[in-house]
Amino acid sequence: MAVLVTGGLGYIGSHTVVELLNDGFEVVIVDDLSNSERFILKNIEEITGKKPFFYPFDLRRRELLTQVFDAHKIEGCINFAASKAVGESQLKPVDYYENNLFTLINILQEFKERGISNFIFSSSCTVYGQAEKMPIDENAPLKIPESVYGKTKQMGEEIITDFAKAYGRKISLLRYFNPIGAHPSGKLGELPMGIPNNLVPYVMQTAAGIRERLNIWGDDYDTEDGTPVRDYIYVVDLAKAHVSALKKLMQIGDETIIDIFNLGTGKGVSVLEVVKAFEIANDVKVPYQICARREGDITVAYANVDKAEKELHWKSETSLEESLKTVWKWQLYLDSQTV
Ligand code: UFG
């Protein structure tokens, strides 16, 4: 059974490809390498001892996508391919709408025409904005996201839901909280492309001496230590949730299914707690300074994961410290590649 994984050489995509291959799926990757490198493919092969099919092109090229569907018996798709930098999305809104939504529509057109079901979409807890109640469950009201990136996720969810309803298909919208960590082998992780925006890659580079110090964006929030609280989910655990969500869809008959799952640990952790946990886990120092708040940041977000536990038989298994150890292993691997 072949599964199309778009953005399969990206951060979450590459970890999910490994889990799919380990589970016996045939995997067809389409990735334009805009935010990845070819060595990730080689490393996936080393880790799994298996070879996924790989097509390097931009999914806006519908004619190339059609050829992939002609060449393989695709029975499902996990759609990771998207631009994801929140700040950049504000500066390049049209590019973000084009890249994140045209590509999605092209895949759905192929699904529609060929009668394929089982579509899984990478969504984000950003669709909840600052939720009123913690932990956040799947019924929490959606808010119009502040960033264009967030809007593309919310619009994507709507497009896919309408697709499922109109054509009687099975879909799953996975709302990630904050994915962190790297593969235990140290050979897959989040590639540093320029100055990191996200906390853990920035912490990693600060510990490695690439950045002088971490800027903590505000310690005057209404939380225990004043820094914002998030739900940091280990990327391999997250990858496994995709396999469970896909299998669930594949096991159900032909009726319309619209699944929505929050994927997190269920635990809120502050920025300062992440920094301390990283220092302890890896026996390194992370110099930091407290700065003004970053625009658009919310105070607190962590998931209610009961639904995923019950319906996907999945839960996060890896502690914060363990996942932060893999981050350091990944940094050491990157260092060894550039020497
Ligand atoms: N932070 C710092 N310094 C940094 C980077 C981050 O203090 O250099 C803080 C942020 O202020 C925030 C926390 O660390 O309080 C986490 O920040 P991230 O950028 O790692 O993650 P966010 O929760 O802001 O963003 C994530 C995803 C986005 C998504 C958003 C909302 O990265 O894709 O959640 O769902 F849109």
CSV table of C-alpha atoms and ligand atoms in Angstrom, one decimal:
chain,number,residue,atom,x,y,z
A,1,MET,CA,0.0,0.0,0.0
A,2,ALA,CA,1.6,3.3,-1.1
A,3,VAL,CA,1.3,6.4,1.0
A,4,LEU,CA,2.2,9.8,-0.5
A,5,VAL,CA,4.1,11.9,2.0
A,6,THR,CA,4.5,15.5,0.8
A,7,GLY,CA,7.3,17.4,2.5
A,8,GLY,CA,8.6,14.0,3.5
A,9,LEU,CA,12.2,15.3,3.8
A,10,GLY,CA,11.2,18.0,6.2
A,11,TYR,CA,11.4,18.0,10.0
A,12,ILE,CA,8.2,16.2,11.0
A,13,GLY,CA,7.8,14.6,7.5
A,14,SER,CA,11.2,12.7,7.7
A,15,HIS,CA,10.4,11.3,11.1
A,16,THR,CA,7.0,10.2,9.9
A,17,VAL,CA,8.5,8.5,6.8
A,18,VAL,CA,10.8,6.5,9.1
A,19,GLU,CA,7.8,5.3,11.2
A,20,LEU,CA,5.7,4.4,8.1
A,21,LEU,CA,8.6,2.4,6.6
A,22,ASN,CA,9.2,0.6,9.9
A,23,ASP,CA,5.5,-0.2,9.9
A,24,GLY,CA,5.7,-1.8,6.4
A,25,PHE,CA,4.1,1.0,4.3
A,26,GLU,CA,5.5,1.8,0.8
A,27,VAL,CA,6.3,5.5,0.9
A,28,VAL,CA,6.3,8.0,-2.0
A,29,ILE,CA,7.9,11.3,-1.0
A,30,VAL,CA,7.4,14.5,-2.9
A,31,ASP,CA,9.6,17.3,-1.6
A,32,ASP,CA,11.0,20.3,-3.4
A,33,LEU,CA,14.0,20.6,-1.0
A,34,SER,CA,13.1,24.2,-0.3
A,35,ASN,CA,13.5,23.5,3.4
A,36,SER,CA,15.5,20.3,3.4
A,37,GLU,CA,18.6,18.6,2.0
A,38,ARG,CA,19.2,15.4,0.1
A,39,PHE,CA,21.3,13.8,2.8
A,40,ILE,CA,18.0,13.5,4.8
A,41,LEU,CA,16.9,10.9,2.3
A,42,LYS,CA,20.1,9.0,2.6
A,43,ASN,CA,19.8,9.0,6.4
A,44,ILE,CA,16.2,7.8,6.3
A,45,GLU,CA,17.5,4.8,4.2
A,46,GLU,CA,20.3,4.2,6.7
A,47,ILE,CA,17.9,4.2,9.7
A,48,THR,CA,15.3,2.0,8.1
A,49,GLY,CA,17.2,-0.1,5.6
A,50,LYS,CA,14.5,0.7,3.2
A,51,LYS,CA,14.2,3.0,0.2
A,52,PRO,CA,11.2,5.3,-0.2
A,53,PHE,CA,10.4,6.6,-3.7
A,54,PHE,CA,11.5,10.2,-4.0
A,55,TYR,CA,10.3,12.9,-6.4
A,56,PRO,CA,12.0,16.3,-6.1
A,57,PHE,CA,9.5,18.9,-7.4
A,58,ASP,CA,7.2,21.7,-6.3
A,59,LEU,CA,3.7,20.5,-5.8
A,60,ARG,CA,2.3,23.5,-7.6
A,61,ARG,CA,3.4,21.5,-10.8
A,62,ARG,CA,0.1,19.6,-11.1
A,63,GLU,CA,1.3,17.8,-14.3
A,64,LEU,CA,4.2,16.2,-12.3
A,65,LEU,CA,1.9,15.3,-9.5
A,66,THR,CA,-0.4,13.6,-11.9
A,67,GLN,CA,2.6,11.5,-13.1
A,68,VAL,CA,3.3,10.3,-9.6
A,69,PHE,CA,-0.3,9.2,-9.1
A,70,ASP,CA,-0.1,7.4,-12.5
A,71,ALA,CA,3.1,5.6,-11.4
A,72,HIS,CA,2.0,4.4,-7.9
A,73,LYS,CA,-1.1,3.0,-6.4
A,74,ILE,CA,-1.5,5.8,-3.8
A,75,GLU,CA,-4.0,4.9,-1.1
A,76,GLY,CA,-3.5,7.8,1.2
A,77,CYS,CA,-1.6,11.0,1.8
A,78,ILE,CA,0.1,12.8,4.7
A,79,ASN,CA,0.5,16.4,3.6
A,80,PHE,CA,3.4,18.1,5.4
A,81,ALA,CA,4.5,20.3,2.5
A,82,ALA,CA,4.1,23.9,3.5
A,83,SER,CA,6.0,27.0,4.4
A,84,LYS,CA,6.0,27.5,8.1
A,85,ALA,CA,7.8,30.6,9.3
A,86,VAL,CA,5.3,32.8,11.1
A,87,GLY,CA,7.2,36.1,10.7
A,88,GLU,CA,8.0,35.5,7.0
A,89,SER,CA,4.3,34.7,6.3
A,90,GLN,CA,3.4,38.3,7.4
A,91,LEU,CA,5.9,39.7,4.9
A,92,LYS,CA,5.0,37.3,2.0
A,93,PRO,CA,1.3,36.6,2.4
A,94,VAL,CA,0.5,35.9,-1.2
A,95,ASP,CA,3.4,33.4,-1.5
A,96,TYR,CA,2.2,31.7,1.7
A,97,TYR,CA,-1.4,31.4,0.4
A,98,GLU,CA,-0.1,30.1,-2.9
A,99,ASN,CA,2.4,27.7,-1.6
A,100,ASN,CA,0.3,26.3,1.2
A,101,LEU,CA,-3.1,26.2,-0.4
A,102,PHE,CA,-2.4,25.6,-4.2
A,103,THR,CA,-0.4,22.5,-3.4
A,104,LEU,CA,-3.1,21.2,-1.1
A,105,ILE,CA,-5.8,21.8,-3.8
A,106,ASN,CA,-3.7,20.0,-6.4
A,107,ILE,CA,-3.5,16.9,-4.2
A,108,LEU,CA,-7.2,17.0,-3.4
A,109,GLN,CA,-8.0,17.3,-7.2
A,110,GLU,CA,-6.0,14.0,-7.8
A,111,PHE,CA,-7.8,12.4,-4.8
A,112,LYS,CA,-11.2,13.6,-6.1
A,113,GLU,CA,-10.6,12.4,-9.7
A,114,ARG,CA,-9.2,9.0,-8.7
A,115,GLY,CA,-11.6,8.3,-5.8
A,116,ILE,CA,-8.9,8.1,-3.2
A,117,SER,CA,-9.6,8.6,0.5
A,118,ASN,CA,-7.4,8.8,3.6
A,119,PHE,CA,-6.0,12.3,3.7
A,120,ILE,CA,-4.0,13.5,6.7
A,121,PHE,CA,-3.3,17.2,7.2
A,122,SER,CA,-0.6,18.9,9.4
A,123,SER,CA,-2.5,21.5,11.2
A,124,SER,CA,-1.5,23.5,14.3
A,125,CYS,CA,-2.8,24.6,17.7
A,126,THR,CA,-2.5,28.1,16.3
A,127,VAL,CA,-6.1,27.7,15.1
A,128,TYR,CA,-7.2,28.1,18.8
A,129,GLY,CA,-5.3,31.4,19.4
A,130,GLN,CA,-5.2,32.1,23.1
A,131,ALA,CA,-7.8,29.6,24.3
A,132,GLU,CA,-9.9,30.5,27.3
A,133,LYS,CA,-9.7,27.1,29.0
A,134,MET,CA,-6.7,24.9,29.6
A,135,PRO,CA,-6.0,22.1,28.6
A,136,ILE,CA,-7.3,22.8,25.1
A,137,ASP,CA,-9.6,20.1,23.7
A,138,GLU,CA,-10.8,19.7,20.1
A,139,ASN,CA,-14.1,21.5,20.7
A,140,ALA,CA,-12.4,24.7,21.9
A,141,PRO,CA,-13.6,27.6,19.7
A,142,LEU,CA,-11.4,28.5,16.8
A,143,LYS,CA,-10.1,32.0,16.5
A,144,ILE,CA,-8.9,33.9,13.4
A,145,PRO,CA,-5.2,33.3,13.6
A,146,GLU,CA,-3.0,36.4,13.9
A,147,SER,CA,-0.4,35.2,11.3
A,148,VAL,CA,-0.9,34.4,7.6
A,149,TYR,CA,0.8,31.1,8.3
A,150,GLY,CA,-1.9,30.3,10.9
A,151,LYS,CA,-4.6,31.4,8.4
A,152,THR,CA,-3.3,29.0,5.8
A,153,LYS,CA,-3.7,26.2,8.4
A,154,GLN,CA,-7.2,27.2,9.2
A,155,MET,CA,-8.2,27.6,5.6
A,156,GLY,CA,-6.6,24.3,4.8
A,157,GLU,CA,-8.7,22.6,7.4
A,158,GLU,CA,-11.9,24.1,5.9
A,159,ILE,CA,-11.0,23.1,2.3
A,160,ILE,CA,-10.2,19.5,3.4
A,161,THR,CA,-13.4,19.3,5.5
A,162,ASP,CA,-15.5,20.5,2.5
A,163,PHE,CA,-13.7,17.9,0.3
A,164,ALA,CA,-14.6,15.1,2.7
A,165,LYS,CA,-18.2,16.2,3.0
A,166,ALA,CA,-18.9,16.7,-0.7
A,167,TYR,CA,-17.2,13.5,-1.9
A,168,GLY,CA,-17.6,11.2,1.1
A,169,ARG,CA,-14.0,10.8,2.0
A,170,LYS,CA,-12.0,10.1,5.1
A,171,ILE,CA,-9.7,12.8,6.5
A,172,SER,CA,-7.8,13.6,9.7
A,173,LEU,CA,-6.8,17.1,10.8
A,174,LEU,CA,-3.8,16.8,13.2
A,175,ARG,CA,-3.3,19.9,15.4
A,176,TYR,CA,0.2,19.9,16.6
A,177,PHE,CA,1.3,21.7,19.7
A,178,ASN,CA,5.1,22.4,19.8
A,179,PRO,CA,7.1,19.7,18.2
A,180,ILE,CA,10.7,19.3,19.4
A,181,GLY,CA,13.6,16.9,19.4
A,182,ALA,CA,15.4,14.7,16.8
A,183,HIS,CA,15.7,11.1,15.9
A,184,PRO,CA,17.5,9.0,18.5
A,185,SER,CA,20.1,8.0,15.9
A,186,GLY,CA,21.0,11.7,15.7
A,187,LYS,CA,20.6,11.6,11.9
A,188,LEU,CA,17.3,13.4,11.5
A,189,GLY,CA,16.2,16.7,13.1
A,190,GLU,CA,15.2,20.2,12.4
A,191,LEU,CA,17.7,21.7,9.8
A,192,PRO,CA,19.0,25.1,10.8
A,193,MET,CA,18.0,27.4,8.0
A,194,GLY,CA,19.2,30.9,9.0
A,195,ILE,CA,18.4,32.3,12.4
A,196,PRO,CA,16.0,29.9,14.2
A,197,ASN,CA,12.6,31.3,15.2
A,198,ASN,CA,11.6,28.5,17.4
A,199,LEU,CA,12.8,28.1,21.0
A,200,VAL,CA,14.5,24.7,21.0
A,201,PRO,CA,16.6,25.2,17.8
A,202,TYR,CA,17.7,28.5,19.2
A,203,VAL,CA,18.6,27.0,22.5
A,204,MET,CA,20.5,24.3,20.7
A,205,GLN,CA,22.5,26.8,18.7
A,206,THR,CA,23.2,28.9,21.8
A,207,ALA,CA,24.6,25.9,23.7
A,208,ALA,CA,26.7,25.1,20.6
A,209,GLY,CA,28.1,28.7,20.6
A,210,ILE,CA,26.6,29.6,17.2
A,211,ARG,CA,24.5,32.2,19.0
A,212,GLU,CA,25.8,34.3,21.8
A,213,ARG,CA,22.8,34.1,24.0
A,214,LEU,CA,19.1,33.2,23.9
A,215,ASN,CA,16.6,36.1,23.9
A,216,ILE,CA,13.7,35.2,26.1
A,217,TRP,CA,10.8,37.1,24.8
A,218,GLY,CA,9.3,38.4,28.0
A,219,ASP,CA,9.1,37.3,31.6
A,220,ASP,CA,6.1,39.4,32.6
A,221,TYR,CA,3.4,36.9,31.5
A,222,ASP,CA,0.7,35.7,33.9
A,223,THR,CA,2.4,32.3,34.5
A,224,GLU,CA,4.3,30.8,37.4
A,225,ASP,CA,7.8,32.1,36.4
A,226,GLY,CA,6.5,34.9,34.0
A,227,THR,CA,7.6,33.1,30.8
A,228,PRO,CA,5.0,31.7,28.3
A,229,VAL,CA,3.9,28.1,28.7
A,230,ARG,CA,3.7,25.6,25.8
A,231,ASP,CA,3.2,21.9,25.2
A,232,TYR,CA,6.4,20.4,23.8
A,233,ILE,CA,5.8,17.2,22.0
A,234,TYR,CA,8.7,14.8,21.0
A,235,VAL,CA,8.8,14.6,17.2
A,236,VAL,CA,9.1,10.8,17.1
A,237,ASP,CA,6.0,10.4,19.3
A,238,LEU,CA,4.3,12.9,17.0
A,239,ALA,CA,5.4,10.9,13.9
A,240,LYS,CA,3.9,7.7,15.4
A,241,ALA,CA,0.5,9.5,15.9
A,242,HIS,CA,0.4,10.0,12.1
A,243,VAL,CA,0.8,6.3,11.5
A,244,SER,CA,-2.0,5.6,14.0
A,245,ALA,CA,-4.3,8.3,12.4
A,246,LEU,CA,-3.7,6.8,8.9
A,247,LYS,CA,-4.3,3.3,10.0
A,248,LYS,CA,-7.5,4.3,11.8
A,249,LEU,CA,-8.8,5.9,8.5
A,250,MET,CA,-7.8,2.9,6.4
A,251,GLN,CA,-9.5,0.4,8.7
A,252,ILE,CA,-12.9,2.2,8.5
A,253,GLY,CA,-15.2,1.5,5.6
A,254,ASP,CA,-16.2,4.0,3.0
A,255,GLU,CA,-18.3,6.5,5.0
A,256,THR,CA,-17.3,10.1,5.4
A,257,ILE,CA,-14.9,10.6,8.4
A,258,ILE,CA,-13.7,13.9,9.6
A,259,ASP,CA,-11.2,13.3,12.4
A,260,ILE,CA,-9.7,16.1,14.5
A,261,PHE,CA,-7.0,15.4,17.0
A,262,ASN,CA,-4.9,17.6,19.3
A,263,LEU,CA,-1.4,16.2,19.5
A,264,GLY,CA,0.7,17.2,22.5
A,265,THR,CA,1.8,15.8,25.8
A,266,GLY,CA,-1.0,17.4,27.9
A,267,LYS,CA,1.6,19.2,30.0
A,268,GLY,CA,2.5,22.9,30.0
A,269,VAL,CA,6.2,23.9,30.3
A,270,SER,CA,7.6,27.4,30.5
A,271,VAL,CA,10.4,28.8,28.5
A,272,LEU,CA,12.7,29.0,31.5
A,273,GLU,CA,11.9,25.3,32.3
A,274,VAL,CA,12.9,24.3,28.8
A,275,VAL,CA,16.2,26.1,29.1
A,276,LYS,CA,16.9,24.5,32.5
A,277,ALA,CA,15.9,21.1,31.3
A,278,PHE,CA,18.2,21.4,28.3
A,279,GLU,CA,21.1,22.4,30.5
A,280,ILE,CA,20.6,19.5,32.8
A,281,ALA,CA,19.9,16.9,30.1
A,282,ASN,CA,23.0,17.8,28.2
A,283,ASP,CA,25.3,19.2,30.9
A,284,VAL,CA,25.8,22.4,28.9
A,285,LYS,CA,25.2,26.1,29.6
A,286,VAL,CA,22.6,28.2,27.7
A,287,PRO,CA,23.3,31.9,28.4
A,288,TYR,CA,20.2,34.0,28.1
A,289,GLN,CA,18.8,37.5,28.5
A,290,ILE,CA,15.2,38.6,29.1
A,291,CYS,CA,13.9,40.9,26.4
A,292,ALA,CA,10.6,42.5,25.5
A,293,ARG,CA,7.6,40.3,24.5
A,294,ARG,CA,7.5,39.0,20.9
A,295,GLU,CA,4.5,40.3,19.0
A,296,GLY,CA,1.7,37.8,18.5
A,297,ASP,CA,2.9,35.4,21.3
A,298,ILE,CA,0.2,33.9,23.5
A,299,THR,CA,0.6,33.2,27.2
A,300,VAL,CA,-0.3,29.6,27.5
A,301,ALA,CA,-1.3,26.6,25.4
A,302,TYR,CA,-1.3,22.9,26.2
A,303,ALA,CA,-3.4,20.1,24.9
A,304,ASN,CA,-6.1,17.9,26.2
A,305,VAL,CA,-5.0,14.6,24.6
A,306,ASP,CA,-7.8,12.4,25.8
A,307,LYS,CA,-9.3,12.0,22.3
A,308,ALA,CA,-6.1,10.9,20.7
A,309,GLU,CA,-5.5,8.5,23.5
A,310,LYS,CA,-8.9,7.0,23.2
A,311,GLU,CA,-9.3,6.9,19.5
A,312,LEU,CA,-5.8,6.5,18.2
A,313,HIS,CA,-4.5,4.5,21.2
A,314,TRP,CA,-1.6,6.9,21.1
A,315,LYS,CA,0.1,9.0,23.7
A,316,SER,CA,3.4,10.8,24.1
A,317,GLU,CA,5.9,8.6,25.7
A,318,THR,CA,9.2,10.6,25.8
A,319,SER,CA,10.1,13.0,28.6
A,320,LEU,CA,11.2,16.5,27.9
A,321,GLU,CA,14.8,15.7,29.1
A,322,GLU,CA,15.0,12.7,26.8
A,323,SER,CA,13.8,14.6,23.8
A,324,LEU,CA,16.2,17.5,24.6
A,325,LYS,CA,19.1,14.9,24.7
A,326,THR,CA,18.3,14.0,21.1
A,327,VAL,CA,18.5,17.6,20.1
A,328,TRP,CA,22.0,17.8,21.3
A,329,LYS,CA,22.9,14.6,19.6
A,330,TRP,CA,21.6,16.1,16.3
A,331,GLN,CA,23.7,19.3,16.9
A,332,LEU,CA,26.8,17.1,17.3
A,333,TYR,CA,25.9,15.2,14.2
A,334,LEU,CA,25.6,18.5,12.2
A,335,ASP,CA,29.0,19.6,13.6
A,336,SER,CA,30.6,16.3,12.5
A,337,GLN,CA,29.2,16.8,9.0
A,338,THR,CA,30.7,20.3,8.5
A,339,VAL,CA,34.2,19.5,9.9
B,1,UFG,N1,10.9,32.0,22.6
B,1,UFG,C1,11.9,32.7,23.1
B,1,UFG,N2,13.0,33.0,22.4
B,1,UFG,C2,13.2,32.5,21.2
B,1,UFG,C3,12.2,31.7,20.6
B,1,UFG,C4,11.1,31.5,21.3
B,1,UFG,O1,11.7,33.2,24.3
B,1,UFG,O2,14.3,32.7,20.6
B,1,UFG,C5,9.7,31.7,23.3
B,1,UFG,C6,8.5,32.3,22.6
B,1,UFG,O3,8.2,33.6,23.1
B,1,UFG,C7,7.4,31.3,23.1
B,1,UFG,C8,8.1,30.0,23.3
B,1,UFG,O4,9.5,30.3,23.3
B,1,UFG,O5,6.9,31.7,24.3
B,1,UFG,C9,7.9,29.0,22.1
B,1,UFG,O6,8.2,29.7,20.9
B,1,UFG,P1,8.3,29.0,19.5
B,1,UFG,O7,8.5,30.0,18.5
B,1,UFG,O8,9.2,27.8,19.6
B,1,UFG,O9,6.8,28.3,19.4
B,1,UFG,P2,5.4,29.1,19.3
B,1,UFG,O10,4.6,28.5,20.3
B,1,UFG,O11,5.5,30.6,19.3
B,1,UFG,O12,5.0,28.7,17.8
B,1,UFG,C10,4.6,27.4,17.5
B,1,UFG,C11,4.9,27.0,16.1
B,1,UFG,C12,4.2,27.8,15.1
B,1,UFG,C13,2.7,27.9,15.4
B,1,UFG,C14,2.6,28.4,16.9
B,1,UFG,C15,1.2,28.5,17.3
B,1,UFG,O13,6.3,27.1,15.9
B,1,UFG,O14,4.3,27.2,13.9
B,1,UFG,O15,3.2,27.5,17.7
B,1,UFG,O16,0.6,27.2,17.2
B,1,UFG,F1,2.1,28.8,14.6
